[in-house]
mmCIF file of C-alpha atoms in Angstrom:
data_model
loop_
_atom_site.group_PDB
_atom_site.id
_atom_site.type_symbol
_atom_site.label_atom_id
_atom_site.label_comp_id
_atom_site.label_asym_id
_atom_site.label_seq_id
_atom_site.Cartn_x
_atom_site.Cartn_y
_atom_site.Cartn_z
ATOM 1 C CA MET A 7 0.000 0.000 0.000
ATOM 2 C CA ALA A 8 1.340 3.441 -0.888
ATOM 3 C CA ASP A 9 2.297 5.840 1.893
ATOM 4 C CA THR A 10 -0.034 8.746 2.651
ATOM 5 C CA PRO A 11 1.405 12.237 1.968
ATOM 6 C CA ASP A 12 1.886 12.786 5.735
ATOM 7 C CA VAL A 13 3.789 9.512 6.180
ATOM 8 C CA GLY A 14 5.915 10.235 3.106
ATOM 9 C CA PHE A 15 6.738 13.721 4.390
ATOM 10 C CA ALA A 16 7.659 12.370 7.831
ATOM 11 C CA ARG A 17 9.997 9.805 6.296
ATOM 12 C CA SER A 18 11.570 12.403 4.035
ATOM 13 C CA ARG A 19 12.104 14.769 6.965
ATOM 14 C CA ARG A 20 13.601 11.998 9.103
ATOM 15 C CA ALA A 21 15.985 11.035 6.292
ATOM 16 C CA SER A 22 17.034 14.673 5.883
ATOM 17 C CA LEU A 23 17.686 15.040 9.603
ATOM 18 C CA ILE A 24 19.726 11.830 9.685
ATOM 19 C CA GLY A 25 21.701 13.043 6.661
ATOM 20 C CA ALA A 26 22.437 16.396 8.291
ATOM 21 C CA VAL A 27 23.484 14.773 11.574
ATOM 22 C CA PHE A 28 25.656 12.265 9.711
ATOM 23 C CA LEU A 29 27.316 15.080 7.739
ATOM 24 C CA MET A 30 28.063 16.915 10.978
ATOM 25 C CA ALA A 31 29.285 13.755 12.719
ATOM 26 C CA THR A 32 31.571 12.561 9.926
ATOM 27 C CA SER A 33 33.006 16.071 9.628
ATOM 28 C CA ALA A 34 33.570 16.245 13.384
ATOM 29 C CA VAL A 35 35.308 12.836 13.688
ATOM 30 C CA GLY A 36 37.581 13.057 10.664
ATOM 31 C CA PRO A 37 41.340 12.636 10.196
ATOM 32 C CA GLY A 38 42.022 15.952 11.936
ATOM 33 C CA PHE A 39 40.206 15.065 15.124
ATOM 34 C CA ILE A 40 41.693 11.548 15.215
ATOM 35 C CA THR A 41 45.258 12.862 14.830
ATOM 36 C CA GLN A 42 44.703 15.775 17.221
ATOM 37 C CA THR A 43 43.371 13.427 19.912
ATOM 38 C CA ALA A 44 46.328 11.062 19.527
ATOM 39 C CA THR A 45 48.826 13.938 19.596
ATOM 40 C CA PHE A 46 47.412 15.681 22.663
ATOM 41 C CA THR A 47 46.837 12.438 24.591
ATOM 42 C CA ALA A 48 50.463 11.463 23.932
ATOM 43 C CA THR A 49 51.736 14.839 25.185
ATOM 44 C CA MET A 50 49.263 15.568 28.016
ATOM 45 C CA GLY A 51 48.139 12.131 29.170
ATOM 46 C CA ALA A 52 44.985 11.937 31.307
ATOM 47 C CA ALA A 53 44.875 15.748 31.685
ATOM 48 C CA PHE A 54 43.590 15.962 28.103
ATOM 49 C CA ALA A 55 40.288 14.495 29.370
ATOM 50 C CA PHE A 56 39.283 17.992 30.480
ATOM 51 C CA GLY A 57 39.936 19.258 26.945
ATOM 52 C CA ILE A 58 37.616 16.565 25.563
ATOM 53 C CA LEU A 59 34.839 17.527 28.010
ATOM 54 C CA ALA A 60 35.293 21.254 27.333
ATOM 55 C CA SER A 61 35.172 20.669 23.574
ATOM 56 C CA ILE A 62 31.940 18.660 23.846
ATOM 57 C CA LEU A 63 30.219 21.351 25.934
ATOM 58 C CA ILE A 64 31.436 24.164 23.659
ATOM 59 C CA ASP A 65 30.436 22.230 20.532
ATOM 60 C CA LEU A 66 26.983 21.612 22.006
ATOM 61 C CA VAL A 67 26.299 25.307 22.619
ATOM 62 C CA VAL A 68 27.794 26.401 19.275
ATOM 63 C CA GLN A 69 25.830 23.920 17.165
ATOM 64 C CA LEU A 70 22.514 24.406 18.978
ATOM 65 C CA ASN A 71 22.721 28.177 18.510
ATOM 66 C CA ILE A 72 23.845 28.184 14.880
ATOM 67 C CA TRP A 73 21.475 25.414 13.754
ATOM 68 C CA ARG A 74 18.571 27.257 15.455
ATOM 69 C CA VAL A 75 19.349 30.655 13.895
ATOM 70 C CA VAL A 76 19.830 29.192 10.403
ATOM 71 C CA THR A 77 16.645 27.118 10.692
ATOM 72 C CA VAL A 78 14.450 29.953 12.035
ATOM 73 C CA THR A 79 15.711 32.623 9.608
ATOM 74 C CA GLY A 80 15.646 30.203 6.667
ATOM 75 C CA MET A 81 18.876 31.780 5.377
ATOM 76 C CA ARG A 82 22.389 30.499 4.809
ATOM 77 C CA ALA A 83 25.110 31.777 7.137
ATOM 78 C CA PRO A 84 26.464 34.610 4.880
ATOM 79 C CA GLU A 85 22.918 35.815 4.219
ATOM 80 C CA VAL A 86 22.153 35.888 7.946
ATOM 81 C CA ALA A 87 25.365 37.827 8.611
ATOM 82 C CA ASN A 88 24.748 40.372 5.829
ATOM 83 C CA ALA A 89 21.169 40.927 6.967
ATOM 84 C CA ALA A 90 22.311 41.480 10.563
ATOM 85 C CA LEU A 91 25.364 43.613 9.779
ATOM 86 C CA PRO A 92 25.765 44.655 6.116
ATOM 87 C CA GLY A 93 29.077 43.437 4.691
ATOM 88 C CA SER A 94 29.824 40.986 7.497
ATOM 89 C CA GLY A 95 28.587 38.062 5.388
ATOM 90 C CA TYR A 96 31.388 38.694 2.890
ATOM 91 C CA LEU A 97 33.960 38.650 5.710
ATOM 92 C CA LEU A 98 32.468 35.445 7.104
ATOM 93 C CA ALA A 99 32.496 33.809 3.654
ATOM 94 C CA ILE A 100 36.157 34.759 3.088
ATOM 95 C CA LEU A 101 37.160 33.388 6.504
ATOM 96 C CA ILE A 102 35.228 30.144 5.973
ATOM 97 C CA ILE A 103 36.748 29.612 2.517
ATOM 98 C CA ILE A 104 40.275 30.266 3.862
ATOM 99 C CA GLY A 105 39.575 28.008 6.826
ATOM 100 C CA GLY A 106 38.141 25.361 4.497
ATOM 101 C CA LEU A 107 41.300 25.520 2.412
ATOM 102 C CA THR A 108 43.465 24.870 5.468
ATOM 103 C CA PHE A 109 41.094 22.073 6.481
ATOM 104 C CA ASN A 110 41.431 20.521 3.056
ATOM 105 C CA VAL A 111 45.219 20.680 3.113
ATOM 106 C CA GLY A 112 44.959 18.784 6.400
ATOM 107 C CA ASN A 113 42.429 16.322 4.941
ATOM 108 C CA ILE A 114 44.836 15.490 2.110
ATOM 109 C CA ALA A 115 47.546 15.008 4.724
ATOM 110 C CA GLY A 116 45.193 12.723 6.665
ATOM 111 C CA ALA A 117 44.437 10.625 3.579
ATOM 112 C CA GLY A 118 48.197 10.397 2.978
ATOM 113 C CA LEU A 119 48.706 9.152 6.545
ATOM 114 C CA GLY A 120 45.954 6.596 5.945
ATOM 115 C CA LEU A 121 47.655 5.146 2.868
ATOM 116 C CA ASN A 122 50.940 5.188 4.771
ATOM 117 C CA ALA A 123 49.422 3.022 7.518
ATOM 118 C CA LEU A 124 47.524 0.815 5.043
ATOM 119 C CA LEU A 125 50.191 0.269 2.378
ATOM 120 C CA GLY A 126 53.387 1.852 3.712
ATOM 121 C CA LEU A 127 53.192 4.492 0.965
ATOM 122 C CA ASP A 128 55.046 7.795 1.395
ATOM 123 C CA THR A 129 52.609 10.360 2.853
ATOM 124 C CA THR A 130 53.235 12.944 0.116
ATOM 125 C CA TRP A 131 52.495 10.447 -2.650
ATOM 126 C CA GLY A 132 49.576 9.102 -0.614
ATOM 127 C CA GLY A 133 48.107 12.596 -0.309
ATOM 128 C CA LEU A 134 48.575 13.300 -4.011
ATOM 129 C CA ILE A 135 46.931 10.031 -5.081
ATOM 130 C CA SER A 136 44.076 10.559 -2.599
ATOM 131 C CA ALA A 137 43.341 14.092 -3.842
ATOM 132 C CA VAL A 138 43.136 12.838 -7.436
ATOM 133 C CA ILE A 139 40.802 10.007 -6.370
ATOM 134 C CA ALA A 140 38.632 12.462 -4.390
ATOM 135 C CA ALA A 141 38.316 14.719 -7.438
ATOM 136 C CA GLY A 142 37.315 11.693 -9.535
ATOM 137 C CA ILE A 143 34.699 10.597 -7.001
ATOM 138 C CA PHE A 144 33.250 14.112 -6.845
ATOM 139 C CA SER A 145 33.036 14.246 -10.632
ATOM 140 C CA SER A 146 31.164 10.929 -10.751
ATOM 141 C CA ARG A 147 27.738 10.990 -9.105
ATOM 142 C CA ARG A 148 27.529 7.203 -9.099
ATOM 143 C CA ALA A 149 30.915 6.860 -7.387
ATOM 144 C CA GLY A 150 29.849 9.500 -4.849
ATOM 145 C CA VAL A 151 26.794 7.465 -3.822
ATOM 146 C CA ALA A 152 28.962 4.355 -3.503
ATOM 147 C CA ILE A 153 31.555 6.062 -1.318
ATOM 148 C CA ASP A 154 28.778 7.444 0.935
ATOM 149 C CA ARG A 155 27.618 3.894 1.592
ATOM 150 C CA ILE A 156 31.145 2.609 2.063
ATOM 151 C CA ILE A 157 31.997 5.323 4.587
ATOM 152 C CA ILE A 158 28.957 4.352 6.695
ATOM 153 C CA VAL A 159 30.264 0.781 6.864
ATOM 154 C CA LEU A 160 33.787 1.985 7.624
ATOM 155 C CA GLY A 161 32.423 4.408 10.230
ATOM 156 C CA VAL A 162 30.721 1.543 12.057
ATOM 157 C CA LEU A 163 33.961 -0.473 11.745
ATOM 158 C CA MET A 164 35.924 2.422 13.216
ATOM 159 C CA MET A 165 33.573 2.677 16.194
ATOM 160 C CA ALA A 166 33.812 -1.059 16.851
ATOM 161 C CA MET A 167 37.583 -1.044 16.454
ATOM 162 C CA THR A 168 38.009 1.970 18.747
ATOM 163 C CA VAL A 169 35.914 0.306 21.454
ATOM 164 C CA PHE A 170 38.035 -2.862 21.062
ATOM 165 C CA VAL A 171 41.290 -0.893 21.412
ATOM 166 C CA ALA A 172 39.876 1.021 24.390
ATOM 167 C CA ILE A 173 39.189 -2.300 26.142
ATOM 168 C CA ALA A 174 42.419 -3.991 25.019
ATOM 169 C CA SER A 175 44.661 -1.069 26.047
ATOM 170 C CA ASN A 176 43.216 -1.088 29.584
ATOM 171 C CA PRO A 177 43.285 2.688 30.164
ATOM 172 C CA PRO A 178 43.366 4.214 33.689
ATOM 173 C CA VAL A 179 39.661 5.087 33.628
ATOM 174 C CA GLY A 180 39.559 6.362 37.216
ATOM 175 C CA GLU A 181 42.378 8.829 36.607
ATOM 176 C CA ALA A 182 40.802 9.921 33.318
ATOM 177 C CA LEU A 183 37.455 10.588 35.021
ATOM 178 C CA ARG A 184 39.144 12.579 37.800
ATOM 179 C CA GLN A 185 41.053 14.743 35.346
ATOM 180 C CA THR A 186 37.921 15.241 33.262
ATOM 181 C CA VAL A 187 36.647 17.568 36.011
ATOM 182 C CA MET A 188 39.843 18.278 38.017
ATOM 183 C CA PRO A 189 42.695 18.500 35.478
ATOM 184 C CA ASP A 190 46.311 18.848 36.545
ATOM 185 C CA THR A 191 46.788 21.350 33.720
ATOM 186 C CA ILE A 192 44.583 23.325 31.294
ATOM 187 C CA ASN A 193 45.941 24.090 27.832
ATOM 188 C CA PHE A 194 43.935 26.654 25.843
ATOM 189 C CA ALA A 195 45.718 25.804 22.587
ATOM 190 C CA THR A 196 44.616 22.167 22.781
ATOM 191 C CA ILE A 197 40.991 23.081 23.568
ATOM 192 C CA THR A 198 40.882 25.706 20.796
ATOM 193 C CA THR A 199 42.387 23.185 18.371
ATOM 194 C CA ILE A 200 40.041 20.327 19.236
ATOM 195 C CA VAL A 201 37.013 22.670 19.120
ATOM 196 C CA GLY A 202 38.202 24.065 15.777
ATOM 197 C CA GLY A 203 38.649 20.547 14.442
ATOM 198 C CA THR A 204 35.074 19.588 15.337
ATOM 199 C CA VAL A 205 32.947 22.730 14.847
ATOM 200 C CA GLY A 206 35.387 25.256 13.414
ATOM 201 C CA GLY A 207 35.238 26.693 9.902
ATOM 202 C CA TYR A 208 32.771 25.125 7.484
ATOM 203 C CA ILE A 209 31.827 22.271 9.875
ATOM 204 C CA THR A 210 29.703 24.622 11.984
ATOM 205 C CA TYR A 211 27.394 25.322 9.045
ATOM 206 C CA ALA A 212 27.530 22.089 7.015
ATOM 207 C CA GLY A 213 24.608 20.295 8.667
ATOM 208 C CA ALA A 214 22.474 23.430 8.996
ATOM 209 C CA HIS A 215 22.905 24.307 5.302
ATOM 210 C CA ARG A 216 21.977 20.767 4.322
ATOM 211 C CA LEU A 217 18.718 21.092 6.274
ATOM 212 C CA LEU A 218 17.856 24.253 4.351
ATOM 213 C CA ASP A 219 18.554 22.424 1.095
ATOM 214 C CA ARG A 220 16.047 19.780 2.204
ATOM 215 C CA GLY A 221 13.340 22.364 2.957
ATOM 216 C CA LEU A 222 13.539 22.118 6.760
ATOM 217 C CA GLY A 223 13.886 25.838 7.437
ATOM 218 C CA GLY A 224 11.284 27.758 9.443
ATOM 219 C CA VAL A 225 10.143 28.117 13.055
ATOM 220 C CA GLU A 226 7.917 25.033 12.777
ATOM 221 C CA ASN A 227 10.988 22.777 12.387
ATOM 222 C CA VAL A 228 13.245 24.300 15.039
ATOM 223 C CA GLU A 229 12.568 21.864 17.898
ATOM 224 C CA THR A 230 12.995 18.801 15.673
ATOM 225 C CA VAL A 231 16.235 20.219 14.274
ATOM 226 C CA SER A 232 17.549 21.038 17.769
ATOM 227 C CA LYS A 233 16.891 17.497 18.973
ATOM 228 C CA ALA A 234 18.708 16.108 15.931
ATOM 229 C CA ALA A 235 21.706 18.384 16.597
ATOM 230 C CA LEU A 236 21.759 17.352 20.255
ATOM 231 C CA ARG A 237 21.742 13.647 19.405
ATOM 232 C CA GLY A 238 24.518 14.089 16.852
ATOM 233 C CA ILE A 239 26.745 16.002 19.267
ATOM 234 C CA LEU A 240 26.234 13.499 22.084
ATOM 235 C CA VAL A 241 27.078 10.552 19.800
ATOM 236 C CA THR A 242 30.238 12.214 18.458
ATOM 237 C CA GLY A 243 31.150 13.313 21.997
ATOM 238 C CA LEU A 244 30.957 9.723 23.210
ATOM 239 C CA MET A 245 33.068 8.625 20.239
ATOM 240 C CA ARG A 246 35.700 11.244 21.078
ATOM 241 C CA TYR A 247 35.972 10.123 24.685
ATOM 242 C CA ILE A 248 36.276 6.448 23.742
ATOM 243 C CA LEU A 249 39.019 7.307 21.219
ATOM 244 C CA PHE A 250 40.809 9.295 23.929
ATOM 245 C CA LEU A 251 40.611 6.338 26.350
ATOM 246 C CA ALA A 252 41.912 3.935 23.686
ATOM 247 C CA ILE A 253 45.015 6.059 23.085
ATOM 248 C CA LEU A 254 45.457 6.892 26.788
ATOM 249 C CA GLY A 255 45.677 3.173 27.569
ATOM 250 C CA VAL A 256 48.504 2.783 25.048
ATOM 251 C CA VAL A 257 50.345 5.850 26.385
ATOM 252 C CA ALA A 258 49.879 4.765 30.022
ATOM 253 C CA SER A 259 51.384 1.361 29.213
ATOM 254 C CA GLY A 260 54.708 3.051 28.441
ATOM 255 C CA VAL A 261 54.547 3.122 24.635
ATOM 256 C CA VAL A 262 56.247 6.261 23.313
ATOM 257 C CA ILE A 263 54.299 7.824 20.430
ATOM 258 C CA ASP A 264 56.104 9.973 17.872
ATOM 259 C CA VAL A 265 54.102 13.169 17.348
ATOM 260 C CA SER A 266 56.539 15.539 15.623
ATOM 261 C CA SER A 267 58.762 13.867 13.025
ATOM 262 C CA GLN A 268 58.116 14.048 9.284
ATOM 263 C CA SER A 269 56.835 10.451 9.281
ATOM 264 C CA ALA A 270 54.827 10.697 12.524
ATOM 265 C CA ASN A 271 51.389 9.035 12.480
ATOM 266 C CA PRO A 272 50.356 9.149 16.168
ATOM 267 C CA ALA A 273 46.940 7.458 15.975
ATOM 268 C CA ALA A 274 48.249 4.651 13.732
ATOM 269 C CA GLN A 275 51.065 3.958 16.214
ATOM 270 C CA ALA A 276 48.549 3.693 19.058
ATOM 271 C CA PHE A 277 46.287 1.295 17.152
ATOM 272 C CA GLN A 278 49.274 -0.827 16.101
ATOM 273 C CA ALA A 279 50.507 -1.036 19.690
ATOM 274 C CA ALA A 280 47.088 -2.205 20.899
ATOM 275 C CA ALA A 281 45.874 -4.344 17.976
ATOM 276 C CA GLY A 282 49.025 -5.376 16.104
ATOM 277 C CA GLU A 283 49.669 -5.316 12.366
ATOM 278 C CA LEU A 284 46.037 -6.044 11.485
ATOM 279 C CA GLY A 285 44.938 -3.121 13.651
ATOM 280 C CA LEU A 286 47.397 -0.849 11.861
ATOM 281 C CA ARG A 287 46.156 -1.824 8.371
ATOM 282 C CA ALA A 288 42.477 -1.595 9.324
ATOM 283 C CA PHE A 289 43.066 1.808 10.910
ATOM 284 C CA GLY A 290 44.874 2.946 7.762
ATOM 285 C CA LEU A 291 41.851 2.029 5.625
ATOM 286 C CA ILE A 292 39.497 3.889 7.982
ATOM 287 C CA LEU A 293 41.706 6.995 8.155
ATOM 288 C CA TRP A 294 42.085 7.027 4.365
ATOM 289 C CA ALA A 295 38.320 6.755 3.823
ATOM 290 C CA ALA A 296 37.706 9.525 6.370
ATOM 291 C CA GLY A 297 40.292 11.661 4.573
ATOM 292 C CA ILE A 298 38.740 11.083 1.132
ATOM 293 C CA THR A 299 35.209 12.004 2.242
ATOM 294 C CA SER A 300 36.505 14.990 4.207
ATOM 295 C CA ILE A 301 38.383 16.303 1.131
ATOM 296 C CA ILE A 302 35.138 16.249 -0.850
ATOM 297 C CA GLY A 303 32.971 17.573 1.999
ATOM 298 C CA ALA A 304 35.284 20.445 2.942
ATOM 299 C CA ALA A 305 35.727 21.551 -0.672
ATOM 300 C CA TYR A 306 32.033 21.376 -1.587
ATOM 301 C CA THR A 307 30.739 23.048 1.601
ATOM 302 C CA SER A 308 33.368 25.807 1.419
ATOM 303 C CA MET A 309 32.329 26.560 -2.146
ATOM 304 C CA THR A 310 28.666 26.950 -1.098
ATOM 305 C CA PHE A 311 29.832 30.209 0.509
ATOM 306 C CA LEU A 312 30.556 31.596 -2.968
ATOM 307 C CA SER A 313 26.844 32.456 -3.074
ATOM 308 C CA ALA A 314 27.702 35.396 -0.795
ATOM 309 C CA PHE A 315 29.529 36.989 -3.735
ATOM 310 C CA ARG A 316 27.462 35.548 -6.581
ATOM 311 C CA PRO A 317 23.826 34.909 -5.632
ATOM 312 C CA GLY A 318 22.145 32.323 -7.806
ATOM 313 C CA ILE A 319 25.440 30.642 -8.746
ATOM 314 C CA SER A 320 24.707 27.531 -10.803
ATOM 315 C CA GLU A 321 25.510 24.053 -9.569
ATOM 316 C CA GLY A 322 27.814 23.474 -12.555
ATOM 317 C CA VAL A 323 29.938 26.529 -11.771
ATOM 318 C CA ARG A 324 30.088 25.580 -8.095
ATOM 319 C CA ASN A 325 31.147 22.030 -8.970
ATOM 320 C CA ARG A 326 33.980 23.321 -11.178
ATOM 321 C CA ALA A 327 35.033 25.659 -8.366
ATOM 322 C CA THR A 328 35.080 22.662 -6.015
ATOM 323 C CA LEU A 329 37.519 20.803 -8.303
ATOM 324 C CA VAL A 330 39.757 23.898 -8.475
ATOM 325 C CA PHE A 331 39.578 24.127 -4.680
ATOM 326 C CA ILE A 332 40.800 20.530 -4.336
ATOM 327 C CA ALA A 333 43.644 21.241 -6.792
ATOM 328 C CA VAL A 334 44.748 24.352 -4.864
ATOM 329 C CA SER A 335 44.607 22.373 -1.607
ATOM 330 C CA LEU A 336 46.837 19.698 -3.147
ATOM 331 C CA ILE A 337 49.391 22.257 -4.354
ATOM 332 C CA ALA A 338 49.472 23.807 -0.865
ATOM 333 C CA PHE A 339 49.917 20.367 0.753
ATOM 334 C CA VAL A 340 52.861 19.490 -1.482
ATOM 335 C CA SER A 341 54.440 22.940 -1.035
ATOM 336 C CA VAL A 342 54.096 23.551 2.691
ATOM 337 C CA GLY A 343 56.618 20.960 3.889
ATOM 338 C CA THR A 344 55.109 20.609 7.382
ATOM 339 C CA PRO A 345 54.828 17.010 8.689
ATOM 340 C CA PRO A 346 51.290 15.736 7.941
ATOM 341 C CA ALA A 347 50.427 15.007 11.592
ATOM 342 C CA ALA A 348 51.480 18.507 12.684
ATOM 343 C CA LEU A 349 49.535 19.972 9.752
ATOM 344 C CA LEU A 350 46.362 18.198 10.899
ATOM 345 C CA VAL A 351 46.781 19.668 14.371
ATOM 346 C CA PHE A 352 47.427 23.178 13.009
ATOM 347 C CA VAL A 353 44.332 23.295 10.770
ATOM 348 C CA GLY A 354 42.076 22.526 13.735
ATOM 349 C CA GLY A 355 43.660 25.331 15.714
ATOM 350 C CA PHE A 356 43.441 27.780 12.800
ATOM 351 C CA ASN A 357 39.737 27.107 12.351
ATOM 352 C CA GLY A 358 39.280 27.422 16.099
ATOM 353 C CA LEU A 359 40.564 30.993 15.736
ATOM 354 C CA ILE A 360 37.951 31.670 13.008
ATOM 355 C CA LEU A 361 35.043 30.218 15.011
ATOM 356 C CA PRO A 362 34.419 33.247 17.335
ATOM 357 C CA VAL A 363 33.793 35.594 14.392
ATOM 358 C CA GLY A 364 30.805 33.691 13.016
ATOM 359 C CA LEU A 365 29.535 32.784 16.485
ATOM 360 C CA THR A 366 29.535 36.455 17.528
ATOM 361 C CA LEU A 367 27.390 37.384 14.532
ATOM 362 C CA PHE A 368 24.887 34.603 15.234
ATOM 363 C CA ILE A 369 24.634 35.380 18.958
ATOM 364 C CA TYR A 370 23.991 39.027 18.023
ATOM 365 C CA VAL A 371 21.137 37.931 15.739
ATOM 366 C CA ALA A 372 19.675 35.743 18.508
ATOM 367 C CA TRP A 373 19.833 38.567 21.074
ATOM 368 C CA GLN A 374 18.996 41.660 19.038
ATOM 369 C CA ARG A 375 17.414 40.838 15.665
ATOM 370 C CA ARG A 376 13.979 39.439 16.404
ATOM 371 C CA ASP A 377 12.916 40.792 13.020
ATOM 372 C CA LEU A 378 15.169 38.209 11.337
ATOM 373 C CA MET A 379 13.973 35.531 13.779
ATOM 374 C CA HIS A 380 10.313 36.070 12.774
ATOM 375 C CA GLY A 381 9.380 36.771 16.387
ATOM 376 C CA HIS A 382 10.721 33.389 17.547
ATOM 377 C CA ARG A 383 11.078 33.226 21.334
ATOM 378 C CA TYR A 384 14.685 32.174 21.764
ATOM 379 C CA PRO A 385 15.397 30.041 24.870
ATOM 380 C CA ARG A 386 17.030 32.234 27.525
ATOM 381 C CA TRP A 387 19.429 29.488 28.643
ATOM 382 C CA LEU A 388 20.667 29.068 25.081
ATOM 383 C CA LEU A 389 21.200 32.828 24.702
ATOM 384 C CA VAL A 390 23.179 33.089 27.935
ATOM 385 C CA SER A 391 25.264 29.955 27.331
ATOM 386 C CA GLY A 392 25.899 31.127 23.750
ATOM 387 C CA ALA A 393 27.169 34.504 24.956
ATOM 388 C CA VAL A 394 29.417 32.847 27.569
ATOM 389 C CA VAL A 395 30.870 30.390 25.038
ATOM 390 C CA CYS A 396 31.351 33.195 22.515
ATOM 391 C CA ALA A 397 33.400 35.199 25.045
ATOM 392 C CA LEU A 398 35.301 32.045 26.012
ATOM 393 C CA THR A 399 36.257 31.228 22.401
ATOM 394 C CA TRP A 400 37.599 34.774 21.949
ATOM 395 C CA TYR A 401 39.622 34.476 25.177
ATOM 396 C CA MET A 402 40.991 31.028 24.343
ATOM 397 C CA GLY A 403 41.774 32.050 20.778
ATOM 398 C CA PHE A 404 43.712 35.124 21.927
ATOM 399 C CA ASN A 405 45.795 33.012 24.309
ATOM 400 C CA ALA A 406 46.333 30.207 21.785
ATOM 401 C CA ILE A 407 47.508 32.115 18.679
ATOM 402 C CA GLY A 408 51.229 31.594 19.319
ATOM 403 C CA PRO A 409 51.064 27.895 20.269
ATOM 404 C CA ILE A 410 48.750 27.103 17.342
ATOM 405 C CA PHE A 411 51.067 28.619 14.721
ATOM 406 C CA ALA A 412 53.987 26.863 16.423
ATOM 407 C CA PHE A 413 52.433 23.575 15.216
ATOM 408 C CA LEU A 414 53.640 24.509 11.728
ATOM 409 C CA THR A 415 57.270 24.227 12.860
ATOM 410 C CA PRO A 416 57.400 21.246 15.225
ATOM 411 C CA SER A 417 60.701 20.046 16.582
ATOM 412 C CA ALA A 418 62.373 17.290 14.617
#
């Protein structure tokens, strides 16, 4: 029996919400986050647990505010910014595109690290080959659908494998829980970097823009969208903490992880130490797949911000711009000379520095521009927490600028 229009609409809306959450989640737990977590756990030990908790709470407030404003206004991020403060949408678009470029350089580096762990291939060649494959997948709609399905399977495999390593490595859970709320040290650069790697730059807007594309804008959809965002953040937050515990167990056992040399691949070393050669190869496949999809996602989403400068831009022009974007990212990756692992850490930090700009604009809209919010009664707790987090991201960013740029020149 055929579905009624109401049932069909409900299914379509549910599929759109799942797609948006999945886009946010896969962007948030990509090669950058995996490498950043391994690097900071190796250098800070259990104290990094506080950074994980802080990043989850900050991400929660950031995403709930931005998804709500985009949904209620029914406008993309640059349009919201320009309507609130004329000209600011162009600045936001420029920052997001620059941040997306740095993200994509890191994604190519991550794919190179994946092929290094999987096949032993040099990371530069691995990154070059991966960028070419990503461009080919993007150009082929059929291949794109296939890779979407493959990445879901690999994502489930990664979750299962991370849980296995977390159990096998026998981490000091009690110490990790204590330092989650009472850390021995607080490092603003690590928190800014991990926040930037999960909701910085284009990632903040990717899921929200997808919802608009699926017709889920408007006040009537705001509560459903907020619940979807909350579920996505909690799932990725749990995944982050389990990954942290898996690597902490390896570090606590006395294994020394290389985080700074040209050939460093911190997360791969941790998985190899806990799960042997098979663990290393499986992790390499997962990291490579995450890198490939992130290359495509970062390039495509960054290019959606071109509409700020050219309203009504055609899909064909945007697709060609996406391919050029991938090519420029590849040239930058080959030219920069920074070790891939350090590059992945830097791009998270750089996008963490960009985050406060867009967040400030959106919090201003929520507080002061009820005309753009169509009279929507914004939750007071979300306004206050948004303002606090906004101030905190500015403070952390100011204190983290030097350490973040120092990631570009790690010690040999």
